[in-house]
Amino acid sequence: MRMKFLFSAVLFAASASACQGQTHGWHAAFEQARTAAESGSQPILIHFHAWYCGPCQRMDRELFADPQVQQALTDGMASVKVDVTQEPDLASRCGATSVPRDVVMFPDGTIETLNVGYMQKPQYLNLLRDISARGKSMSVPKPTDPAPANTVVSNGSPEPAATASSDAAGNSAPIVVSEASEPSIDPPLIGLEGFCPVLLHDKREWTAGNEKITTDYRGVRYVFSSEASRDVFLKNPSLYAPQDLGCDAVVLTDTQRAVTGSIRFGAFFDERLYLFQSPENRAQFKQNPLKFVRIRSALRVDQVEGSKFQ
């Protein structure tokens, strides 16, 4: 009997050690999650929430209490919840301007906002599987701290859409971009008609890039005004590249067709740039941007119709 008790105790201790302080799939703090991620070359999933947030509480009750979700939170990633009222600096660096929000830090240094608002179980499980798969495909061993979010004021076209937060019912739509196994086309699409995406995002300046300073992202070639701007882009390309591969989000939502937008009709929402075919589509987007911010994980560059320039 004594030996049976000792054997059970050893098993319990081993199990507790393996969990490394995790509770229901979550690490207790960001630093703990970062340490675990570095040791396993895994992505870090940060779920930003707040004590006053109704949709956050709903996710706790309906989503995070589910054993299947709890298991997925530990599959190939280190997950942590962060209260924006308790860690405002981290929230600011990650651009968490509204909650609930899920941000991921991949081993190659890429940082992306994956979800804004309440998400149901099937969609959230797909999101977690995508994080795990992308993390396993990356060879860079260590994730990095999130880059400071840029706070800028628009002074020209493209026009910024008003920042929207989750509504009372928590119906904000998710933002997901999948970059794994991206195809390429020849000649490549030239993003933003050759204007520098970093200066456009950070300073709202339309500056022509140097054709000798380029990089390809998700099958689209971007041109930069300087090597420094290219280096900034490479640290967080999903922040600077137009969303949906530069395709009109209204057309994509309404018709499921990926048609390139125009730099004449752009709008910033949640610090991301969206392009449209017409001022009418841009106005429709600005009236209810969350309607058109959808999961685009299946969108590939070889599916894009229309102009070769964005």
mmCIF file with all atom_site columns, N, CA and C in Angstrom, residues 118-156:
data_model
loop_
_atom_site.group_PDB
_atom_site.id
_atom_site.type_symbol
_atom_site.label_atom_id
_atom_site.label_alt_id
_atom_site.label_comp_id
_atom_site.label_asym_id
_atom_site.label_entity_id
_atom_site.label_seq_id
_atom_site.pdbx_PDB_ins_code
_atom_site.Cartn_x
_atom_site.Cartn_y
_atom_site.Cartn_z
_atom_site.occupancy
_atom_site.B_iso_or_equiv
_atom_site.pdbx_formal_charge
_atom_site.auth_seq_id
_atom_site.auth_comp_id
_atom_site.auth_asym_id
_atom_site.auth_atom_id
_atom_site.pdbx_PDB_model_num
ATOM 1   N N  . TYR A 1 118 ? -15.316 38.460 -29.570 1.00 0.00 ? 118 TYR A N  1
ATOM 2   C CA . TYR A 1 118 ? -15.729 37.110 -29.179 1.00 0.00 ? 118 TYR A CA 1
ATOM 3   C C  . TYR A 1 118 ? -15.618 36.159 -30.363 1.00 0.00 ? 118 TYR A C  1
ATOM 4   N N  . MET A 1 119 ? -15.167 34.934 -30.088 1.00 0.00 ? 119 MET A N  1
ATOM 5   C CA . MET A 1 119 ? -15.069 33.917 -31.131 1.00 0.00 ? 119 MET A CA 1
ATOM 6   C C  . MET A 1 119 ? -15.633 32.609 -30.595 1.00 0.00 ? 119 MET A C  1
ATOM 7   N N  . GLN A 1 120 ? -16.378 31.901 -31.425 1.00 0.00 ? 120 GLN A N  1
ATOM 8   C CA . GLN A 1 120 ? -16.970 30.637 -31.020 1.00 0.00 ? 120 GLN A CA 1
ATOM 9   C C  . GLN A 1 120 ? -15.942 29.517 -31.092 1.00 0.00 ? 120 GLN A C  1
ATOM 10  N N  . LYS A 1 121 ? -16.281 28.382 -30.468 1.00 0.00 ? 121 LYS A N  1
ATOM 11  C CA . LYS A 1 121 ? -15.337 27.281 -30.322 1.00 0.00 ? 121 LYS A CA 1
ATOM 12  C C  . LYS A 1 121 ? -14.769 26.767 -31.640 1.00 0.00 ? 121 LYS A C  1
ATOM 13  N N  . PRO A 1 122 ? -15.576 26.437 -32.658 1.00 0.00 ? 122 PRO A N  1
ATOM 14  C CA . PRO A 1 122 ? -14.985 25.887 -33.888 1.00 0.00 ? 122 PRO A CA 1
ATOM 15  C C  . PRO A 1 122 ? -13.965 26.826 -34.526 1.00 0.00 ? 122 PRO A C  1
ATOM 16  N N  . GLN A 1 123 ? -14.298 28.122 -34.569 1.00 0.00 ? 123 GLN A N  1
ATOM 17  C CA . GLN A 1 123 ? -13.384 29.086 -35.173 1.00 0.00 ? 123 GLN A CA 1
ATOM 18  C C  . GLN A 1 123 ? -12.114 29.256 -34.329 1.00 0.00 ? 123 GLN A C  1
ATOM 19  N N  . TYR A 1 124 ? -12.274 29.237 -33.007 1.00 0.00 ? 124 TYR A N  1
ATOM 20  C CA . TYR A 1 124 ? -11.105 29.418 -32.142 1.00 0.00 ? 124 TYR A CA 1
ATOM 21  C C  . TYR A 1 124 ? -10.178 28.207 -32.226 1.00 0.00 ? 124 TYR A C  1
ATOM 22  N N  . LEU A 1 125 ? -10.752 27.015 -32.306 1.00 0.00 ? 125 LEU A N  1
ATOM 23  C CA . LEU A 1 125 ? -9.921  25.818 -32.458 1.00 0.00 ? 125 LEU A CA 1
ATOM 24  C C  . LEU A 1 125 ? -9.155  25.857 -33.779 1.00 0.00 ? 125 LEU A C  1
ATOM 25  N N  . ASN A 1 126 ? -9.798  26.326 -34.838 1.00 0.00 ? 126 ASN A N  1
ATOM 26  C CA . ASN A 1 126 ? -9.099  26.471 -36.119 1.00 0.00 ? 126 ASN A CA 1
ATOM 27  C C  . ASN A 1 126 ? -7.958  27.472 -35.999 1.00 0.00 ? 126 ASN A C  1
ATOM 28  N N  . LEU A 1 127 ? -8.205  28.557 -35.268 1.00 0.00 ? 127 LEU A N  1
ATOM 29  C CA . LEU A 1 127 ? -7.169  29.562 -35.046 1.00 0.00 ? 127 LEU A CA 1
ATOM 30  C C  . LEU A 1 127 ? -5.972  28.944 -34.323 1.00 0.00 ? 127 LEU A C  1
ATOM 31  N N  . LEU A 1 128 ? -6.241  28.159 -33.271 1.00 0.00 ? 128 LEU A N  1
ATOM 32  C CA . LEU A 1 128 ? -5.163  27.535 -32.503 1.00 0.00 ? 128 LEU A CA 1
ATOM 33  C C  . LEU A 1 128 ? -4.392  26.526 -33.353 1.00 0.00 ? 128 LEU A C  1
ATOM 34  N N  . ARG A 1 129 ? -5.097  25.764 -34.172 1.00 0.00 ? 129 ARG A N  1
ATOM 35  C CA . ARG A 1 129 ? -4.416  24.796 -35.045 1.00 0.00 ? 129 ARG A CA 1
ATOM 36  C C  . ARG A 1 129 ? -3.513  25.519 -36.042 1.00 0.00 ? 129 ARG A C  1
ATOM 37  N N  . ASP A 1 130 ? -3.977  26.663 -36.540 1.00 0.00 ? 130 ASP A N  1
ATOM 38  C CA . ASP A 1 130 ? -3.183  27.437 -37.489 1.00 0.00 ? 130 ASP A CA 1
ATOM 39  C C  . ASP A 1 130 ? -1.917  27.965 -36.828 1.00 0.00 ? 130 ASP A C  1
ATOM 40  N N  . ILE A 1 131 ? -2.048  28.453 -35.595 1.00 0.00 ? 131 ILE A N  1
ATOM 41  C CA . ILE A 1 131 ? -0.872  28.931 -34.854 1.00 0.00 ? 131 ILE A CA 1
ATOM 42  C C  . ILE A 1 131 ? 0.134   27.804 -34.688 1.00 0.00 ? 131 ILE A C  1
ATOM 43  N N  . SER A 1 132 ? -0.349  26.641 -34.263 1.00 0.00 ? 132 SER A N  1
ATOM 44  C CA . SER A 1 132 ? 0.532   25.501 -34.022 1.00 0.00 ? 132 SER A CA 1
ATOM 45  C C  . SER A 1 132 ? 1.243   25.075 -35.296 1.00 0.00 ? 132 SER A C  1
ATOM 46  N N  . ALA A 1 133 ? 0.493   24.984 -36.397 1.00 0.00 ? 133 ALA A N  1
ATOM 47  C CA . ALA A 1 133 ? 1.085   24.544 -37.662 1.00 0.00 ? 133 ALA A CA 1
ATOM 48  C C  . ALA A 1 133 ? 2.122   25.538 -38.166 1.00 0.00 ? 133 ALA A C  1
ATOM 49  N N  . ARG A 1 134 ? 1.808   26.820 -38.076 1.00 0.00 ? 134 ARG A N  1
ATOM 50  C CA . ARG A 1 134 ? 2.749   27.829 -38.551 1.00 0.00 ? 134 ARG A CA 1
ATOM 51  C C  . ARG A 1 134 ? 3.988   27.877 -37.674 1.00 0.00 ? 134 ARG A C  1
ATOM 52  N N  . GLY A 1 135 ? 3.809   27.716 -36.369 1.00 0.00 ? 135 GLY A N  1
ATOM 53  C CA . GLY A 1 135 ? 4.950   27.719 -35.471 1.00 0.00 ? 135 GLY A CA 1
ATOM 54  C C  . GLY A 1 135 ? 5.909   26.581 -35.762 1.00 0.00 ? 135 GLY A C  1
ATOM 55  N N  . LYS A 1 136 ? 5.355   25.402 -36.072 1.00 0.00 ? 136 LYS A N  1
ATOM 56  C CA . LYS A 1 136 ? 6.197   24.238 -36.350 1.00 0.00 ? 136 LYS A CA 1
ATOM 57  C C  . LYS A 1 136 ? 6.940   24.374 -37.667 1.00 0.00 ? 136 LYS A C  1
ATOM 58  N N  . SER A 1 137 ? 6.424   25.218 -38.569 1.00 0.00 ? 137 SER A N  1
ATOM 59  C CA . SER A 1 137 ? 7.060   25.378 -39.880 1.00 0.00 ? 137 SER A CA 1
ATOM 60  C C  . SER A 1 137 ? 8.182   26.403 -39.866 1.00 0.00 ? 137 SER A C  1
ATOM 61  N N  . MET A 1 138 ? 8.342   27.120 -38.751 1.00 0.00 ? 138 MET A N  1
ATOM 62  C CA . MET A 1 138 ? 9.353   28.170 -38.664 1.00 0.00 ? 138 MET A CA 1
ATOM 63  C C  . MET A 1 138 ? 10.589  27.643 -37.962 1.00 0.00 ? 138 MET A C  1
ATOM 64  N N  . SER A 1 139 ? 11.761  27.991 -38.491 1.00 0.00 ? 139 SER A N  1
ATOM 65  C CA . SER A 1 139 ? 13.007  27.442 -37.974 1.00 0.00 ? 139 SER A CA 1
ATOM 66  C C  . SER A 1 139 ? 13.754  28.379 -37.047 1.00 0.00 ? 139 SER A C  1
ATOM 67  N N  . VAL A 1 140 ? 13.392  29.665 -37.028 1.00 0.00 ? 140 VAL A N  1
ATOM 68  C CA . VAL A 1 140 ? 14.080  30.613 -36.144 1.00 0.00 ? 140 VAL A CA 1
ATOM 69  C C  . VAL A 1 140 ? 13.766  30.245 -34.704 1.00 0.00 ? 140 VAL A C  1
ATOM 70  N N  . PRO A 1 141 ? 14.746  30.062 -33.832 1.00 0.00 ? 141 PRO A N  1
ATOM 71  C CA . PRO A 1 141 ? 14.517  29.430 -32.546 1.00 0.00 ? 141 PRO A CA 1
ATOM 72  C C  . PRO A 1 141 ? 13.817  30.248 -31.483 1.00 0.00 ? 141 PRO A C  1
ATOM 73  N N  . LYS A 1 142 ? 13.948  31.588 -31.487 1.00 0.00 ? 142 LYS A N  1
ATOM 74  C CA . LYS A 1 142 ? 13.444  32.341 -30.339 1.00 0.00 ? 142 LYS A CA 1
ATOM 75  C C  . LYS A 1 142 ? 12.506  33.460 -30.757 1.00 0.00 ? 142 LYS A C  1
ATOM 76  N N  . PRO A 1 143 ? 11.347  33.563 -30.086 1.00 0.00 ? 143 PRO A N  1
ATOM 77  C CA . PRO A 1 143 ? 10.474  34.710 -30.330 1.00 0.00 ? 143 PRO A CA 1
ATOM 78  C C  . PRO A 1 143 ? 11.059  35.951 -29.677 1.00 0.00 ? 143 PRO A C  1
ATOM 79  N N  . THR A 1 144 ? 10.591  37.112 -30.097 1.00 0.00 ? 144 THR A N  1
ATOM 80  C CA . THR A 1 144 ? 11.093  38.364 -29.549 1.00 0.00 ? 144 THR A CA 1
ATOM 81  C C  . THR A 1 144 ? 9.975   39.139 -28.895 1.00 0.00 ? 144 THR A C  1
ATOM 82  N N  . ASP A 1 145 ? 10.357  40.178 -28.162 1.00 0.00 ? 145 ASP A N  1
ATOM 83  C CA . ASP A 1 145 ? 9.356   41.048 -27.562 1.00 0.00 ? 145 ASP A CA 1
ATOM 84  C C  . ASP A 1 145 ? 8.572   41.758 -28.655 1.00 0.00 ? 145 ASP A C  1
ATOM 85  N N  . PRO A 1 146 ? 7.309   42.081 -28.402 1.00 0.00 ? 146 PRO A N  1
ATOM 86  C CA . PRO A 1 146 ? 6.535   42.810 -29.402 1.00 0.00 ? 146 PRO A CA 1
ATOM 87  C C  . PRO A 1 146 ? 7.110   44.192 -29.647 1.00 0.00 ? 146 PRO A C  1
ATOM 88  N N  . ALA A 1 147 ? 7.102   44.601 -30.918 1.00 0.00 ? 147 ALA A N  1
ATOM 89  C CA . ALA A 1 147 ? 7.580   45.940 -31.259 1.00 0.00 ? 147 ALA A CA 1
ATOM 90  C C  . ALA A 1 147 ? 6.581   46.973 -30.790 1.00 0.00 ? 147 ALA A C  1
ATOM 91  N N  . PRO A 1 148 ? 7.048   48.169 -30.414 1.00 0.00 ? 148 PRO A N  1
ATOM 92  C CA . PRO A 1 148 ? 6.116   49.218 -29.982 1.00 0.00 ? 148 PRO A CA 1
ATOM 93  C C  . PRO A 1 148 ? 5.107   49.533 -31.064 1.00 0.00 ? 148 PRO A C  1
ATOM 94  N N  . ALA A 1 149 ? 3.852   49.680 -30.659 1.00 0.00 ? 149 ALA A N  1
ATOM 95  C CA . ALA A 1 149 ? 2.809   50.048 -31.610 1.00 0.00 ? 149 ALA A CA 1
ATOM 96  C C  . ALA A 1 149 ? 2.981   51.504 -32.005 1.00 0.00 ? 149 ALA A C  1
ATOM 97  N N  . ASN A 1 150 ? 2.714   51.815 -33.273 1.00 0.00 ? 150 ASN A N  1
ATOM 98  C CA . ASN A 1 150 ? 2.855   53.184 -33.760 1.00 0.00 ? 150 ASN A CA 1
ATOM 99  C C  . ASN A 1 150 ? 1.548   53.937 -33.596 1.00 0.00 ? 150 ASN A C  1
ATOM 100 N N  . THR A 1 151 ? 1.595   55.099 -32.974 1.00 0.00 ? 151 THR A N  1
ATOM 101 C CA . THR A 1 151 ? 0.421   55.945 -32.826 1.00 0.00 ? 151 THR A CA 1
ATOM 102 C C  . THR A 1 151 ? 0.590   57.134 -33.752 1.00 0.00 ? 151 THR A C  1
ATOM 103 N N  . VAL A 1 152 ? -0.228  57.191 -34.821 1.00 0.00 ? 152 VAL A N  1
ATOM 104 C CA . VAL A 1 152 ? -0.076  58.236 -35.817 1.00 0.00 ? 152 VAL A CA 1
ATOM 105 C C  . VAL A 1 152 ? -1.423  58.832 -36.128 1.00 0.00 ? 152 VAL A C  1
ATOM 106 N N  . VAL A 1 153 ? -1.398  60.025 -36.692 1.00 0.00 ? 153 VAL A N  1
ATOM 107 C CA . VAL A 1 153 ? -2.624  60.720 -37.078 1.00 0.00 ? 153 VAL A CA 1
ATOM 108 C C  . VAL A 1 153 ? -2.623  60.859 -38.582 1.00 0.00 ? 153 VAL A C  1
ATOM 109 N N  . SER A 1 154 ? -3.698  60.455 -39.212 1.00 0.00 ? 154 SER A N  1
ATOM 110 C CA . SER A 1 154 ? -3.775  60.526 -40.666 1.00 0.00 ? 154 SER A CA 1
ATOM 111 C C  . SER A 1 154 ? -3.849  61.979 -41.117 1.00 0.00 ? 154 SER A C  1
ATOM 112 N N  . ASN A 1 155 ? -3.071  62.297 -42.160 1.00 0.00 ? 155 ASN A N  1
ATOM 113 C CA . ASN A 1 155 ? -3.147  63.645 -42.712 1.00 0.00 ? 155 ASN A CA 1
ATOM 114 C C  . ASN A 1 155 ? -3.394  63.625 -44.213 1.00 0.00 ? 155 ASN A C  1
ATOM 115 N N  . GLY A 1 156 ? -3.891  62.517 -44.704 1.00 0.00 ? 156 GLY A N  1
ATOM 116 C CA . GLY A 1 156 ? -4.181  62.449 -46.125 1.00 0.00 ? 156 GLY A CA 1
ATOM 117 C C  . GLY A 1 156 ? -4.657  61.087 -46.527 1.00 0.00 ? 156 GLY A C  1
#
